[in-house]
mmCIF file of C-alpha atoms in Angstrom:
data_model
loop_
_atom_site.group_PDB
_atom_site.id
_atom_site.type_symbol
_atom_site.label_atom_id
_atom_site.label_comp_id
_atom_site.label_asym_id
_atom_site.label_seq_id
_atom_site.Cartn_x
_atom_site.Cartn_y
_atom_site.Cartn_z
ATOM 1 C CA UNK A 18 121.597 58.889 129.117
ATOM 2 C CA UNK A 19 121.021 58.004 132.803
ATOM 3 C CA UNK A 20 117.574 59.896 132.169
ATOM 4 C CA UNK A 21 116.456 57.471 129.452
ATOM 5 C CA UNK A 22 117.233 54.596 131.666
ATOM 6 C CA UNK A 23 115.125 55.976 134.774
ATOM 7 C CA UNK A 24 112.480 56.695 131.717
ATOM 8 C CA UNK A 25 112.674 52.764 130.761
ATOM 9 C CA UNK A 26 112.145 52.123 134.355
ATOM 10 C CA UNK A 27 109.121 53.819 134.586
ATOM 11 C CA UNK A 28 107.542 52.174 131.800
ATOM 12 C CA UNK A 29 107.965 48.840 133.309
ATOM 13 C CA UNK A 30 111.628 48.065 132.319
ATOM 14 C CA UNK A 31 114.288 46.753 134.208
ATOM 15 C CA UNK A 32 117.842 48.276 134.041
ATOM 16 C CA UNK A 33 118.758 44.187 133.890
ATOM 17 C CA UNK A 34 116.772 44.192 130.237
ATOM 18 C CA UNK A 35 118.687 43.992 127.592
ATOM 19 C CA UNK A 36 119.055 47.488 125.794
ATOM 20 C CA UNK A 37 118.470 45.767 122.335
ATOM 21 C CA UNK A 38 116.166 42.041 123.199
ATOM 22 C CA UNK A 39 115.636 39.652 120.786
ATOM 23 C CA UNK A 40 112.389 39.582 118.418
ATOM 24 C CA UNK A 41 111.384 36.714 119.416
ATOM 25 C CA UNK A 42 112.574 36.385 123.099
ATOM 26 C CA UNK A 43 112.723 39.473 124.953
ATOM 27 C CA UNK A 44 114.543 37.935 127.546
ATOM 28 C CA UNK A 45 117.546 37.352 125.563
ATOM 29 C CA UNK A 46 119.664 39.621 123.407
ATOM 30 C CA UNK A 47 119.630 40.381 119.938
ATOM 31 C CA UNK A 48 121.302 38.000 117.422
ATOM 32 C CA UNK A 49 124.238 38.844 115.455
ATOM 33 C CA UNK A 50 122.486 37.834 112.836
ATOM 34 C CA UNK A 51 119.563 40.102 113.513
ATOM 35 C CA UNK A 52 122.353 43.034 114.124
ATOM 36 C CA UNK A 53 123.443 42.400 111.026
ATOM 37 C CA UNK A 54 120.043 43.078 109.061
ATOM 38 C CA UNK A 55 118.935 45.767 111.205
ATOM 39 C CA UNK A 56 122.686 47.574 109.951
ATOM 40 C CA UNK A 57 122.246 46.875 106.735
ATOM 41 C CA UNK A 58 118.214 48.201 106.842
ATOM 42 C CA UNK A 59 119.548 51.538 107.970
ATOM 43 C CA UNK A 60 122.558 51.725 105.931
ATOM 44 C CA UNK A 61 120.424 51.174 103.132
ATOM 45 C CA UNK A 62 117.906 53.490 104.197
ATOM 46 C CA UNK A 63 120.748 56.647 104.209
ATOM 47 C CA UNK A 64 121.614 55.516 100.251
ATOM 48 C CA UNK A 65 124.341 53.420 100.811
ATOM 49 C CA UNK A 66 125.138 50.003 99.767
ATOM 50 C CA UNK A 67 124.906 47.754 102.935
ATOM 51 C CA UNK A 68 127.772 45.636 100.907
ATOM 52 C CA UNK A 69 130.535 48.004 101.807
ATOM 53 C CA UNK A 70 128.805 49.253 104.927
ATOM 54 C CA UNK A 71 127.976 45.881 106.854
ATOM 55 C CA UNK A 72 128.870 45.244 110.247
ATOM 56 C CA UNK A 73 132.107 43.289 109.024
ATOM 57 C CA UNK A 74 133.709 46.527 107.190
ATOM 58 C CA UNK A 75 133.283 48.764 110.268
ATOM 59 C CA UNK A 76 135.029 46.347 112.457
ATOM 60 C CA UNK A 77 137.886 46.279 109.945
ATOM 61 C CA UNK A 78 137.650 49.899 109.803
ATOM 62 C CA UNK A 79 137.442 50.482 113.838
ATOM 63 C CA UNK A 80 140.729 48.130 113.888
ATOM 64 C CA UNK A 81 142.484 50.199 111.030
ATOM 65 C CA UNK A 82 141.748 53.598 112.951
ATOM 66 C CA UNK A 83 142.743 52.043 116.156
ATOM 67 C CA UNK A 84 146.013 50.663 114.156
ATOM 68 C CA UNK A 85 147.198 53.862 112.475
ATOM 69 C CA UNK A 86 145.844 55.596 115.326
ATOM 70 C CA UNK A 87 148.942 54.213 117.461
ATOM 71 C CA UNK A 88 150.473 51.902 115.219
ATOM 72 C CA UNK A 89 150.188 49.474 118.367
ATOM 73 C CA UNK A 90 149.666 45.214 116.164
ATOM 74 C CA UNK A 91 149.390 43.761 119.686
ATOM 75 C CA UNK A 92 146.498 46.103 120.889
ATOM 76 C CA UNK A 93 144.713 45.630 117.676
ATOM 77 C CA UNK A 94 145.394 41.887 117.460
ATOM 78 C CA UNK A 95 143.671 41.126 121.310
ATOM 79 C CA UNK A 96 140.798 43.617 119.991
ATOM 80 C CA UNK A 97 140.102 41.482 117.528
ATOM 81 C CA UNK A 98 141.016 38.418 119.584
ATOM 82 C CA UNK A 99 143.243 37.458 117.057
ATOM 83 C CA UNK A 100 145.384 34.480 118.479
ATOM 84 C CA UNK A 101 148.179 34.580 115.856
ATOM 85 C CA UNK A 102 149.624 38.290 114.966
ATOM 86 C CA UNK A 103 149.878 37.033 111.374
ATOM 87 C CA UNK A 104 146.338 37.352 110.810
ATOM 88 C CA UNK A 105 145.976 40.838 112.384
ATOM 89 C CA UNK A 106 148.844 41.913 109.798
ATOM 90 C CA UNK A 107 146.769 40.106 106.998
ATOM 91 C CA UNK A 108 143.315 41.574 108.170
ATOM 92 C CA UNK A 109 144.896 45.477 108.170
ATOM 93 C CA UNK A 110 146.207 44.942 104.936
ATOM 94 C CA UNK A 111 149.784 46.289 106.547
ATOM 95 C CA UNK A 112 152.095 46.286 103.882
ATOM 96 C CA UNK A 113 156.291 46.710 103.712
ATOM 97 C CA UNK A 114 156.031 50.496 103.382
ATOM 98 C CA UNK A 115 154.086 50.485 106.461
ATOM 99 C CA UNK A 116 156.162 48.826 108.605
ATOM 100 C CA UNK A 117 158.813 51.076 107.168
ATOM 101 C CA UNK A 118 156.897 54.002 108.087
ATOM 102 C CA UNK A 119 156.351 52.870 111.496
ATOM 103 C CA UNK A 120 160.339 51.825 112.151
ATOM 104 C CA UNK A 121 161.396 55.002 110.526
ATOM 105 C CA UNK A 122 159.589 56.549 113.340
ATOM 106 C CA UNK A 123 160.952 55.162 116.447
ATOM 107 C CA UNK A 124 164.736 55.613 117.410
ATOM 108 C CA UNK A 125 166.395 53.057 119.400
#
């Protein structure tokens, strides 16, 4: 990786430049907005449909790994900078029989 960067460098780049620059201002970053099309372009472009792939779902899905990964609400909840735990709970979709799971697992 460190190669590409010294590569960039040659070429006139500076390791301050943003690794993805806006369209239509290189000197600022690239919009969520334009982050958004440019994921759905090449989800679209592999034969999927950018509706269940979009840049929403696999934040949802990073969150869910992350969440059954260690079973760990709090972690997940400041990922997502989620201020009340309630809507972490709501955005996993964590049900009763998960938190059953989960206390059946831990001995006090």
């Amino acid at each position: 990786m460190w190669g590409g960067f010294c590569a960039y460098e040659r070429r006139g780049g500076s390791v301050d430049d943003f690794a993805f620059p806006s369209r239509t201002n290189h000197s600022n970053h690239l919009s969520t907005r334009q982050y958004a099309r440019l994921v759905d372009e090449w989800v679209t472009e592999i034969g999927l449909r950018a509706e269940d792939y979009g840049t929403h779902s696999l934040r949802r899905t990073k969150a869910s790994i992350i969440y059954k990964a260690t079973g760990n609400l709090r972690a997940v909840q400041i990922l997502l900078g989620h201020t009340k735990i309630e809507n972490t709970v709501r955005y996993l979709g964590v049900d009763v029989e998960d938190a059953l799971t989960l206390a059946e697992g831990i001995e006090i």
